[in-house]
Tab-separated table of C-alpha atoms in Angstrom:
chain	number	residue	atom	x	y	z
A	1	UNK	CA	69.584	288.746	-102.841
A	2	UNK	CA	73.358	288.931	-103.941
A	3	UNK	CA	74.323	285.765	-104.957
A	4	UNK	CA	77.293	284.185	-106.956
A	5	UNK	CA	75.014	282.539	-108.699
A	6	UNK	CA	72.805	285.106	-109.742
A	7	UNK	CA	73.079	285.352	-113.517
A	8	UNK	CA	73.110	282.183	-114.116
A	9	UNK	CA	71.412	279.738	-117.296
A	10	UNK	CA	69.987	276.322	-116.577
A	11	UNK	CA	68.671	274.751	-119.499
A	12	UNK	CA	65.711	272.429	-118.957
A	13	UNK	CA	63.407	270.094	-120.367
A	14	UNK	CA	60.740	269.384	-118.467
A	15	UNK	CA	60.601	265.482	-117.516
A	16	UNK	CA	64.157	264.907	-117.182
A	17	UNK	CA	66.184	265.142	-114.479
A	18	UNK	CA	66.673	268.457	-114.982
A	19	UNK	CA	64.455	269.238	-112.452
A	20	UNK	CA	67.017	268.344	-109.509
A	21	UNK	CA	68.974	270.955	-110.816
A	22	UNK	CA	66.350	273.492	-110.764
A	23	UNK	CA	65.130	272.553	-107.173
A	24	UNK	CA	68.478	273.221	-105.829
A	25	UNK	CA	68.707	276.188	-107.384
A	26	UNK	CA	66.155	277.111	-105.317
A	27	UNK	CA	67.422	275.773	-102.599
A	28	UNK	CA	70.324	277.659	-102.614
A	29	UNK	CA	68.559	280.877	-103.595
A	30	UNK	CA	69.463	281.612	-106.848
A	31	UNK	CA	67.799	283.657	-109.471
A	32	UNK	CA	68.554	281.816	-112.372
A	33	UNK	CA	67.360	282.243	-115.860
A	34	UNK	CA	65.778	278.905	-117.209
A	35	UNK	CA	65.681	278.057	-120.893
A	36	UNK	CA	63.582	275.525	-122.200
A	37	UNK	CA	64.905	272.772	-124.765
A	38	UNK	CA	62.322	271.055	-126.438
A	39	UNK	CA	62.958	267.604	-126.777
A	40	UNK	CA	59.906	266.871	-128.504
A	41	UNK	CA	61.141	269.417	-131.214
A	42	UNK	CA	64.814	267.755	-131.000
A	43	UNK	CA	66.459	270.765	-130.295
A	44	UNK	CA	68.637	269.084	-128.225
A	45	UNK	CA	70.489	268.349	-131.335
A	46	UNK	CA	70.192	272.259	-132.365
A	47	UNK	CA	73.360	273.428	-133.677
A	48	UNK	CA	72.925	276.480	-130.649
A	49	UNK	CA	71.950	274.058	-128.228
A	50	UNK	CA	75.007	271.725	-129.449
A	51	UNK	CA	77.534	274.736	-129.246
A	52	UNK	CA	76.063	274.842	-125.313
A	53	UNK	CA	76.151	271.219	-124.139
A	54	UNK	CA	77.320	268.771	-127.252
A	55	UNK	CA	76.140	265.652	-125.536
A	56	UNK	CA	73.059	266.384	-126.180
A	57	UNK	CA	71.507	266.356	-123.078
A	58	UNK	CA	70.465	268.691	-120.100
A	59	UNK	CA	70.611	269.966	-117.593
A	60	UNK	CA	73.673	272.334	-118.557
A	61	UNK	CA	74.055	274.950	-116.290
A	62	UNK	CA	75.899	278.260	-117.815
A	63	UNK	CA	77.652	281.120	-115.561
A	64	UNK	CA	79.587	283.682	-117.874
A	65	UNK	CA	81.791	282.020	-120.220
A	66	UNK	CA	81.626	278.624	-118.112
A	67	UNK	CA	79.072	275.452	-118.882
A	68	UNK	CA	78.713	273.477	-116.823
A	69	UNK	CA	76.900	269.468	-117.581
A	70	UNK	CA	76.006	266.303	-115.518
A	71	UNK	CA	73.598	266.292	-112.433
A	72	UNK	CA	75.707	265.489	-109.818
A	73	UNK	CA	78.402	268.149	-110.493
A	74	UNK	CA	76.116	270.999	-111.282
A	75	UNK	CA	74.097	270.193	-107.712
A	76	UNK	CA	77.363	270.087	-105.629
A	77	UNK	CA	78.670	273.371	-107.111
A	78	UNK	CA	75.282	275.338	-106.605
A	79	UNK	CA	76.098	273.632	-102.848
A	80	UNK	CA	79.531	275.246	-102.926
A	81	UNK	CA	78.425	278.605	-104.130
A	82	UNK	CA	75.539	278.856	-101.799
A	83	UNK	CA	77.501	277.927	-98.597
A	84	UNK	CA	74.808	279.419	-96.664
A	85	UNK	CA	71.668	276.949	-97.446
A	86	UNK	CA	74.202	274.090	-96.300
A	87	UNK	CA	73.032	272.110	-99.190
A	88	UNK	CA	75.803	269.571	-98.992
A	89	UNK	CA	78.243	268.095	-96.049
A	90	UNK	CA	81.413	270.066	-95.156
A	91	UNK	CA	83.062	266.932	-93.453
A	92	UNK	CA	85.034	265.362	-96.156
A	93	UNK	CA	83.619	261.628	-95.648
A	94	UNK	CA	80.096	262.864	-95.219
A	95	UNK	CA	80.190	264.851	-98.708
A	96	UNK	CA	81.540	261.975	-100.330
A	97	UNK	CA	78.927	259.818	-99.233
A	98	UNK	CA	76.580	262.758	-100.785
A	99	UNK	CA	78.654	261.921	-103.583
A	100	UNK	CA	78.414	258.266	-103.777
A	101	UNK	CA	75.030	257.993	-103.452
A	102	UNK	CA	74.509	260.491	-106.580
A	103	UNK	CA	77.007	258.682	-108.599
A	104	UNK	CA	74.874	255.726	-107.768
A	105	UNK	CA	71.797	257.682	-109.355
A	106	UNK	CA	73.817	259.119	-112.163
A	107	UNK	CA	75.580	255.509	-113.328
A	108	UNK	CA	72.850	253.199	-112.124
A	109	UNK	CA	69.521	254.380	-111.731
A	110	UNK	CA	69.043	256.605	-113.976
A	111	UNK	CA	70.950	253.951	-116.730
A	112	UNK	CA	68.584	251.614	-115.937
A	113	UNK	CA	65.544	254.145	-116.473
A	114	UNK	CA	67.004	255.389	-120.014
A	115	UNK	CA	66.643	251.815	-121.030
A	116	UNK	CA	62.990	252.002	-122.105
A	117	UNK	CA	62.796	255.764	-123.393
A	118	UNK	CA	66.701	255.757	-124.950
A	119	UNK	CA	67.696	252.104	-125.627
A	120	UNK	CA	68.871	253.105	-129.063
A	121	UNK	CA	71.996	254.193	-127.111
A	122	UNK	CA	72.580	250.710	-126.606
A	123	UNK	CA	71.157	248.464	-129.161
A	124	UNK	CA	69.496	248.382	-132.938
A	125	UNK	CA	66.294	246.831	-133.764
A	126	UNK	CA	63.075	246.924	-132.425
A	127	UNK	CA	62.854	243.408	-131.249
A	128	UNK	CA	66.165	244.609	-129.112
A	129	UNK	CA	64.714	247.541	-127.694
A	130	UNK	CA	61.787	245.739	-126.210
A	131	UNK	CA	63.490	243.063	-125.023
A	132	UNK	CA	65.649	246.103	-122.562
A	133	UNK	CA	61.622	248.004	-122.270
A	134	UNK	CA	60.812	244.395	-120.952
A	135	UNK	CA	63.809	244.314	-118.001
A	136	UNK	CA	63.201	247.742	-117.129
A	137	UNK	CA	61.211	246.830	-114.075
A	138	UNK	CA	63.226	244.450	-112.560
A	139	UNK	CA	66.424	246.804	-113.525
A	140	UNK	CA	64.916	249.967	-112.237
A	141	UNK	CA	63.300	247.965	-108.842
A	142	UNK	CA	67.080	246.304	-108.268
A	143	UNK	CA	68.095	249.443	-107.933
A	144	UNK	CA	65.946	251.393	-105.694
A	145	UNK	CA	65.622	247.873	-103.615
A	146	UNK	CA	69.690	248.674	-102.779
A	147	UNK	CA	68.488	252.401	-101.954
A	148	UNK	CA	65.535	251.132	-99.727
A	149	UNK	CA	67.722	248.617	-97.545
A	150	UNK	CA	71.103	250.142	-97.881
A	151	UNK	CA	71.644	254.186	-98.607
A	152	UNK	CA	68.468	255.887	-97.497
A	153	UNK	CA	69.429	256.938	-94.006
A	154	UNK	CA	65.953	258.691	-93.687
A	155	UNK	CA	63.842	260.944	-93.265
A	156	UNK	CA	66.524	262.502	-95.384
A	157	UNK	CA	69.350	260.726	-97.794
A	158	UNK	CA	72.180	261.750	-95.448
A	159	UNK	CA	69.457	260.972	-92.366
A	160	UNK	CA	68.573	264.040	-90.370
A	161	UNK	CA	69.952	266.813	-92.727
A	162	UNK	CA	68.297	267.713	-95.920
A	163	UNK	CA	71.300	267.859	-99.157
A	164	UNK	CA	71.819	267.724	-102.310
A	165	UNK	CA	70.997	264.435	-102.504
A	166	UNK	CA	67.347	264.624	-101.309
A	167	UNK	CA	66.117	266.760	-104.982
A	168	UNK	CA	67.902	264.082	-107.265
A	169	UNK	CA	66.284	260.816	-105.535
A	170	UNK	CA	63.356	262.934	-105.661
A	171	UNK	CA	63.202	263.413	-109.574
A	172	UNK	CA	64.417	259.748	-109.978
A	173	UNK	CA	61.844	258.088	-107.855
A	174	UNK	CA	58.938	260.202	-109.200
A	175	UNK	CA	59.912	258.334	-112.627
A	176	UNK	CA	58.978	254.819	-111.144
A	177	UNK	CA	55.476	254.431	-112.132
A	178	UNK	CA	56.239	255.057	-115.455
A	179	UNK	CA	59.472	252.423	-115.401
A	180	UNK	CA	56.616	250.074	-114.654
A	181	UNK	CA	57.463	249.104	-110.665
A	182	UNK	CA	55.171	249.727	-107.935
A	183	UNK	CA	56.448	252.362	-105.430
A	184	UNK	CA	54.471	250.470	-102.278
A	185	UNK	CA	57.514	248.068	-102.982
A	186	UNK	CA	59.590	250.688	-101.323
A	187	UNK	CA	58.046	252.318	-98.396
A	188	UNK	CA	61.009	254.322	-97.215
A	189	UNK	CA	61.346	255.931	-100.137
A	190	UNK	CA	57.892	256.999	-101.098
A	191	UNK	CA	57.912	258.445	-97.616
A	192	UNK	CA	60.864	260.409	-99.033
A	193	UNK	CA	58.549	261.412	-102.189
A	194	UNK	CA	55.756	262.201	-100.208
A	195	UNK	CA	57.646	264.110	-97.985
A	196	UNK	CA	59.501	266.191	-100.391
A	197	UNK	CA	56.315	266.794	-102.689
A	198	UNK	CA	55.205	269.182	-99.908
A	199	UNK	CA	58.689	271.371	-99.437
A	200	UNK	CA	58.024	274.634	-100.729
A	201	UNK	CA	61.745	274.695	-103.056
A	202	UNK	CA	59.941	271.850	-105.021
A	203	UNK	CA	56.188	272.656	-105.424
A	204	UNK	CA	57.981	276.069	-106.680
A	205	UNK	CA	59.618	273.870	-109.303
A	206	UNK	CA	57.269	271.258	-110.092
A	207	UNK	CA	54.892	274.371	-111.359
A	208	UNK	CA	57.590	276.027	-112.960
A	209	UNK	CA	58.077	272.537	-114.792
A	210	UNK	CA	54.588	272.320	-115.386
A	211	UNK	CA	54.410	276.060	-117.144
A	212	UNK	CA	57.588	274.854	-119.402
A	213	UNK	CA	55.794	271.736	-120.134
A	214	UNK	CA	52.592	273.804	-121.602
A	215	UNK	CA	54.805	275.916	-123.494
A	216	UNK	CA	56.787	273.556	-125.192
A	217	UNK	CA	53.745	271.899	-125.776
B	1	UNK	CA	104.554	259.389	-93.907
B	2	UNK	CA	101.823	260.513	-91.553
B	3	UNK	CA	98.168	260.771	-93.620
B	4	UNK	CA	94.466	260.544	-92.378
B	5	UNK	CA	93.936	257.650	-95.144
B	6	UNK	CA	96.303	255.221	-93.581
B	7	UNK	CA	94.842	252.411	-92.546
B	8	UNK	CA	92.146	252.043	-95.540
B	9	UNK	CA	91.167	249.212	-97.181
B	10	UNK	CA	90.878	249.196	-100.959
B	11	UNK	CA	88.928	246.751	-101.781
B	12	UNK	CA	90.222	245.793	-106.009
B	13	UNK	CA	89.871	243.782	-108.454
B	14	UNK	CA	91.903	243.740	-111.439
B	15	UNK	CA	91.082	244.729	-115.271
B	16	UNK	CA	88.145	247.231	-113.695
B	17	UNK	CA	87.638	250.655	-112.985
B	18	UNK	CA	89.135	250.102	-109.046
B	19	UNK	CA	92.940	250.701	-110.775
B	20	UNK	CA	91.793	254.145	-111.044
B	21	UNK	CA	91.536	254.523	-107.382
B	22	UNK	CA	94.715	252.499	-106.951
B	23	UNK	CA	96.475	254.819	-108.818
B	24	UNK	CA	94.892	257.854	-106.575
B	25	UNK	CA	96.072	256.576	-103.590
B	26	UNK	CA	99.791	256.239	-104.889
B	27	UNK	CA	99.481	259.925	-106.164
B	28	UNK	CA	97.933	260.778	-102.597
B	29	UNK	CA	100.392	259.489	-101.091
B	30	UNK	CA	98.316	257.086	-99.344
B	31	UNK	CA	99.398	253.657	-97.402
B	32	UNK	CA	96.529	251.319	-98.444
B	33	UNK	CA	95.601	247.678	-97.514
B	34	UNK	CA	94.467	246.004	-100.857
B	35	UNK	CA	91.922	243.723	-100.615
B	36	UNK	CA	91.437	241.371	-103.779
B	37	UNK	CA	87.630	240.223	-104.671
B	38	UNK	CA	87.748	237.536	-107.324
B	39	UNK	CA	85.545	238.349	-109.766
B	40	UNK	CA	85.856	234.767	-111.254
B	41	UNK	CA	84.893	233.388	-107.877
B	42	UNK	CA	82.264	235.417	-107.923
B	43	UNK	CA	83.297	237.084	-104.526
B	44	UNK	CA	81.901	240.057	-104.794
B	45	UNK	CA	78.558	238.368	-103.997
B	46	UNK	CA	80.169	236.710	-100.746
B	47	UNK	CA	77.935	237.844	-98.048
B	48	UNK	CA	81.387	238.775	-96.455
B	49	UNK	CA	81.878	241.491	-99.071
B	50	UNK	CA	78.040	242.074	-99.683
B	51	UNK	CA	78.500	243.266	-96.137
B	52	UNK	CA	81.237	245.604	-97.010
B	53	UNK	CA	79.680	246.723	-100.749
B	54	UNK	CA	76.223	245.163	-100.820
B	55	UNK	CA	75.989	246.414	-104.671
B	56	UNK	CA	78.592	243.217	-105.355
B	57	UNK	CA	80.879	246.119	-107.297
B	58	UNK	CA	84.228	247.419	-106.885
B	59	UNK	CA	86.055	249.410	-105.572
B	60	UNK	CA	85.404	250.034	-102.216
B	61	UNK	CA	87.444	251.787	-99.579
B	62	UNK	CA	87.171	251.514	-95.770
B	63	UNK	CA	88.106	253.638	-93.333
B	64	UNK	CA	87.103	252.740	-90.108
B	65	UNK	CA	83.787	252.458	-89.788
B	66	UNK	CA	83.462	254.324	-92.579
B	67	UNK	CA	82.925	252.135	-96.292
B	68	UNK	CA	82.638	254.286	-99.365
B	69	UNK	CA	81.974	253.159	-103.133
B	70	UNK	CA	81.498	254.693	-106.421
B	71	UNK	CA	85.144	255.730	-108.275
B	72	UNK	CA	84.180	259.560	-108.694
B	73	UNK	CA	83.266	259.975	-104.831
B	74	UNK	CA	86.228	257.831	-104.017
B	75	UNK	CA	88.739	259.749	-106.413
B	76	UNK	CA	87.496	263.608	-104.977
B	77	UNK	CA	87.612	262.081	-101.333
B	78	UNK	CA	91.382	260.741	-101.863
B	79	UNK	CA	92.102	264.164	-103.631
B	80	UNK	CA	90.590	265.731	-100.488
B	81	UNK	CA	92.130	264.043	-97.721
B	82	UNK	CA	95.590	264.864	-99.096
B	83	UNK	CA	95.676	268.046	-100.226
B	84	UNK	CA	99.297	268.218	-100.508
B	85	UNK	CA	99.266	266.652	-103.329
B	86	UNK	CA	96.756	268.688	-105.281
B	87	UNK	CA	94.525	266.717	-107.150
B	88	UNK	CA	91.739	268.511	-107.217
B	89	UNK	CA	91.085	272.372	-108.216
B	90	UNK	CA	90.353	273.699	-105.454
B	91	UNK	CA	88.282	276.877	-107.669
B	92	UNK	CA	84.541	275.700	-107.086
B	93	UNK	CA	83.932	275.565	-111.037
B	94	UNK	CA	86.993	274.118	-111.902
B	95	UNK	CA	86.336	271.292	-109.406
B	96	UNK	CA	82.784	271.373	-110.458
B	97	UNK	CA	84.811	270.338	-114.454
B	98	UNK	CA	86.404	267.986	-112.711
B	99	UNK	CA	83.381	266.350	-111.278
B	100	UNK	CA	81.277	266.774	-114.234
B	101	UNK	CA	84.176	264.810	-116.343
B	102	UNK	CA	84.149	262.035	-114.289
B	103	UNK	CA	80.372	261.675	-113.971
B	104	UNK	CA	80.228	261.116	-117.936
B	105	UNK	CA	82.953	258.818	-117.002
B	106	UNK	CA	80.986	256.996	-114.945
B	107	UNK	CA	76.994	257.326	-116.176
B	108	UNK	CA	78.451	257.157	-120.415
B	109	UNK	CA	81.870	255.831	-120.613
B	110	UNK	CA	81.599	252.830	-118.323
B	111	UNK	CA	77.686	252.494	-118.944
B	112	UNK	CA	78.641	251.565	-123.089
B	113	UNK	CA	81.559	249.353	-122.038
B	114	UNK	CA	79.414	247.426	-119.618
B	115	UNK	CA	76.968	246.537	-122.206
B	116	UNK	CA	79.448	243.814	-123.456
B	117	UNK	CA	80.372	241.841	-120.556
B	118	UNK	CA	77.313	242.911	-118.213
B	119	UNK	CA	74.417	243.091	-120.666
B	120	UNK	CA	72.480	241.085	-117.973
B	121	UNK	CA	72.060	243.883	-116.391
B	122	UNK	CA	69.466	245.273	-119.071
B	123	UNK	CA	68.284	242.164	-121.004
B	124	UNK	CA	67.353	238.754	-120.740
B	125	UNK	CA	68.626	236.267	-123.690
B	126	UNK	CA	71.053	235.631	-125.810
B	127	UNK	CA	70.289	237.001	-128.805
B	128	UNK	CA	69.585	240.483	-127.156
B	129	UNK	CA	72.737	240.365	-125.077
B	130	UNK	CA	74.747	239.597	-128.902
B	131	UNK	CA	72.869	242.766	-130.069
B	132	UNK	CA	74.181	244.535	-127.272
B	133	UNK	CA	78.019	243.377	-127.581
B	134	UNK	CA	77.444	244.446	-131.313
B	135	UNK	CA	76.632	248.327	-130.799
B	136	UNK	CA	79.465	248.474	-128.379
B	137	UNK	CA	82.077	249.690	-130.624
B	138	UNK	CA	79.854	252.073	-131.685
B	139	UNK	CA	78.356	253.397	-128.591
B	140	UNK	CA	81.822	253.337	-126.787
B	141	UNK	CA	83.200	255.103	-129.595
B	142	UNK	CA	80.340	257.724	-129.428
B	143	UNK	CA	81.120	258.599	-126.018
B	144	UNK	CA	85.179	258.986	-126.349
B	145	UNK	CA	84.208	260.920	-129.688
B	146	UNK	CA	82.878	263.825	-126.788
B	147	UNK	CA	86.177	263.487	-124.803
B	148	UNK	CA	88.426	263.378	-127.581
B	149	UNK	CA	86.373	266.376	-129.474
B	150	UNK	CA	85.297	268.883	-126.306
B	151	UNK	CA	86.527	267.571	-123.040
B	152	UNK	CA	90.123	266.562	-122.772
B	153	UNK	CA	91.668	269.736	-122.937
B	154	UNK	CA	95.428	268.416	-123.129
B	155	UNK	CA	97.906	267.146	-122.121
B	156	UNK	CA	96.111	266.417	-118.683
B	157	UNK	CA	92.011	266.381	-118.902
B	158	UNK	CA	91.669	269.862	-117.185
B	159	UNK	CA	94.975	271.439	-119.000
B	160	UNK	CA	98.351	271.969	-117.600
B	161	UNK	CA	97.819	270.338	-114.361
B	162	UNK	CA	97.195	266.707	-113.443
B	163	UNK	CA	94.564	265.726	-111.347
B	164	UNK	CA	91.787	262.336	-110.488
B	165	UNK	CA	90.441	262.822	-113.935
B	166	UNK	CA	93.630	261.550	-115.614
B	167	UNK	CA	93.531	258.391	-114.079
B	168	UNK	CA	89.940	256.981	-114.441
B	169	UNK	CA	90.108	258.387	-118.170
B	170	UNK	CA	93.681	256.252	-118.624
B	171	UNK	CA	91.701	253.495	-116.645
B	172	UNK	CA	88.795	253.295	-119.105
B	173	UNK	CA	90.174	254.548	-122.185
B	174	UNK	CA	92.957	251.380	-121.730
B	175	UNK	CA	89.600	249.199	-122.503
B	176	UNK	CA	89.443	250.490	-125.916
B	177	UNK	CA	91.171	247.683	-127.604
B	178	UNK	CA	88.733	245.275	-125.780
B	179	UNK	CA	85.707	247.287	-126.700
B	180	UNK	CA	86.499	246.960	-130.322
B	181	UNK	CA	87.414	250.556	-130.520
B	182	UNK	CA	90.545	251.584	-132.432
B	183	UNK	CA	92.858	253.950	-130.628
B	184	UNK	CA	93.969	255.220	-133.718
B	185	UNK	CA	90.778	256.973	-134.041
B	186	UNK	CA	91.630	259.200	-130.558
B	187	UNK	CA	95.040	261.328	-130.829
B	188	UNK	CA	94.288	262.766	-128.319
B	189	UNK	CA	93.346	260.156	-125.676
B	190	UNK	CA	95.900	257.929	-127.171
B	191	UNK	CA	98.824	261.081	-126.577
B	192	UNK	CA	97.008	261.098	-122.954
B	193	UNK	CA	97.074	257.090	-122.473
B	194	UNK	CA	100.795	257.047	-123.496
B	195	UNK	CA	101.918	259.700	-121.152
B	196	UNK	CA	99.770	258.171	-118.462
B	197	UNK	CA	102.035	255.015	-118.817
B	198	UNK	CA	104.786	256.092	-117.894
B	199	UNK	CA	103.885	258.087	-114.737
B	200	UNK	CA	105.189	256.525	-111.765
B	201	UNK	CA	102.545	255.829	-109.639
B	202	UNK	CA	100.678	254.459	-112.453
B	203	UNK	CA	103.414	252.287	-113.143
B	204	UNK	CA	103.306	251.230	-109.678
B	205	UNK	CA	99.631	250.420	-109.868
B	206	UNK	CA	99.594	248.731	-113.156
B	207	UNK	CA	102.321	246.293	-111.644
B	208	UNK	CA	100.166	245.617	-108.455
B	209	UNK	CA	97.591	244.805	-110.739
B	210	UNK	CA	99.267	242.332	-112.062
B	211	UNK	CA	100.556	240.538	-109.076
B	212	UNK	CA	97.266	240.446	-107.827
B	213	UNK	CA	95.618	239.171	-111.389
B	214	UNK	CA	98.215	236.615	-110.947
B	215	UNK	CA	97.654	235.500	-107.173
B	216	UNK	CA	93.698	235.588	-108.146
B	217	UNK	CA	94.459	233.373	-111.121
């Protein structure tokens, strides 16, 4: 393979939803290099890991001199640099939807998810943060309810054609459980998680997640 | 004027992020129908517009058949559809910058602000939705610390050269004041806010805003 994107840095921490990233790297067959950032360690807040990405966060992807941070814009540039996977819509309306409905997972879902692991963002005192663990259920069910009745087209996101928005529900929906709400609430999109768990692009990077995940720990 | 976005509905309401797309359109070029949705009313839970945006937000912009929502899928699909007017990069990683600032916009900036007038959203009662409004200044502050610090690279957000970035960060960045957050603390946004002002097109939106704040009232 001779890719653009060959070359290229994603850092990841297993758990997070740096693992959309890292599926459509895949997708788009890259050979990225993936380095780990232990958040159990908090070397998030490493001065080298600061001079990379100083939110804080991942994913960050990094290219040469370029970094490059936030889900949705690192999965619609691998989809640009890797024209030939077709990972995103060429018609302009169609890849904005693409983009709407990850905004709507950047700004929304994934918000209301971060409210029981990262309330601090929001609010001091204990008694505060469980009060937003508490709504974190009915937050994180409101919005998948909108995704079940209203944005996934199925089988697919974007309905017949696989995209870059197919590995970020993915990662988001997998967190569910966890968030406390019962996926047989949503049937469409479990189908979506069931069928996705078997795409070869994904069990690839659900054991490379699992092999960072022993590592780190 | 001859443009594929005629005949789209923006659907707006004043004092929230939906000026930013306002002010796209005018710097597309763009002949829009604006559509006011009292917020006061309540109207954006109308089934009318629940039919049109059934997540109750704004914006929202219609084109045919077509309805699209979320500001940083709006803003890259106005820059798209009239590329005369260059809004975007068209460089994949430069766009990719572009997208990546205005998904912090949207999943950090916006996300802290909400917390004071849509804490409901998170947590029930009101003593936890007081804590909330409380870490506002600081959480809002935290995030335009990143923009001020590493991401607005002056005068415009991506440099020398305007583009959809400028007017969602003069959209939220004029909510400051509101937020409890001093300006003074931001040169550099501040520099960016003022120079914003007296654009044109923002001009023209600001005062369309108002007419509409006032026919709402």
């Amino acid at each position: 393979m001779d890719h653009a994107g060959d070359g290229m840095d994603l850092f990841f921490t297993p758990d997070t939803c740096a693992l959309a990233s890292l599926i459509v790297c895949y997708d788009a067959g890259l050979d990225i290099t993936l380095t780990p950032i232990s958040f159990a360690k908090g070397a998030q807040k490493d001065e080298a890991y600061l001079a990379v990405n100083p939110k804080a966060r991942v994913p960050a992807l990094r290219f040469g001199p370029d970094i490059l941070t936030e889900t949705p814009a690192i999965l619609a540039y691998l989809a640009q640099i890797a024209p030939e996977a077709a990972l995103a819509p060429s018609d302009p309306m169609e890849f904005a939807q693409a983009q709407s409905f990850n905004a709507y997972l950047c700004s929304t879902v994934h918000v209301a998810h971060a409210h029981r692991m990262r309330g601090s963002r929001w609010v001091d005192g204990e008694a505060h943060l469980e009060a937003l663990r508490r709504k974190v259920p009915q937050s994180v069910a409101h919005a998948f309810t909108y995704i079940e009745e209203h944005a996934l087209r199925g089988p697919f996101v974007l309905g017949e054609r696989y995209s870059i928005c197919d590995p970020y529900l993915f990662t988001l929906a997998n967190w569910m459980e966890g968030d406390g709400v019962d996926p047989a609430q949503f049937p469409r999109i479990t189908a979506h998680r069931n069928q996705m768990a078997q795409r070869a692009t994904v069990r690839r990077a659900l054991a490379v997640e699992a092999e960072v995940r022993a590592a780190l720990a």
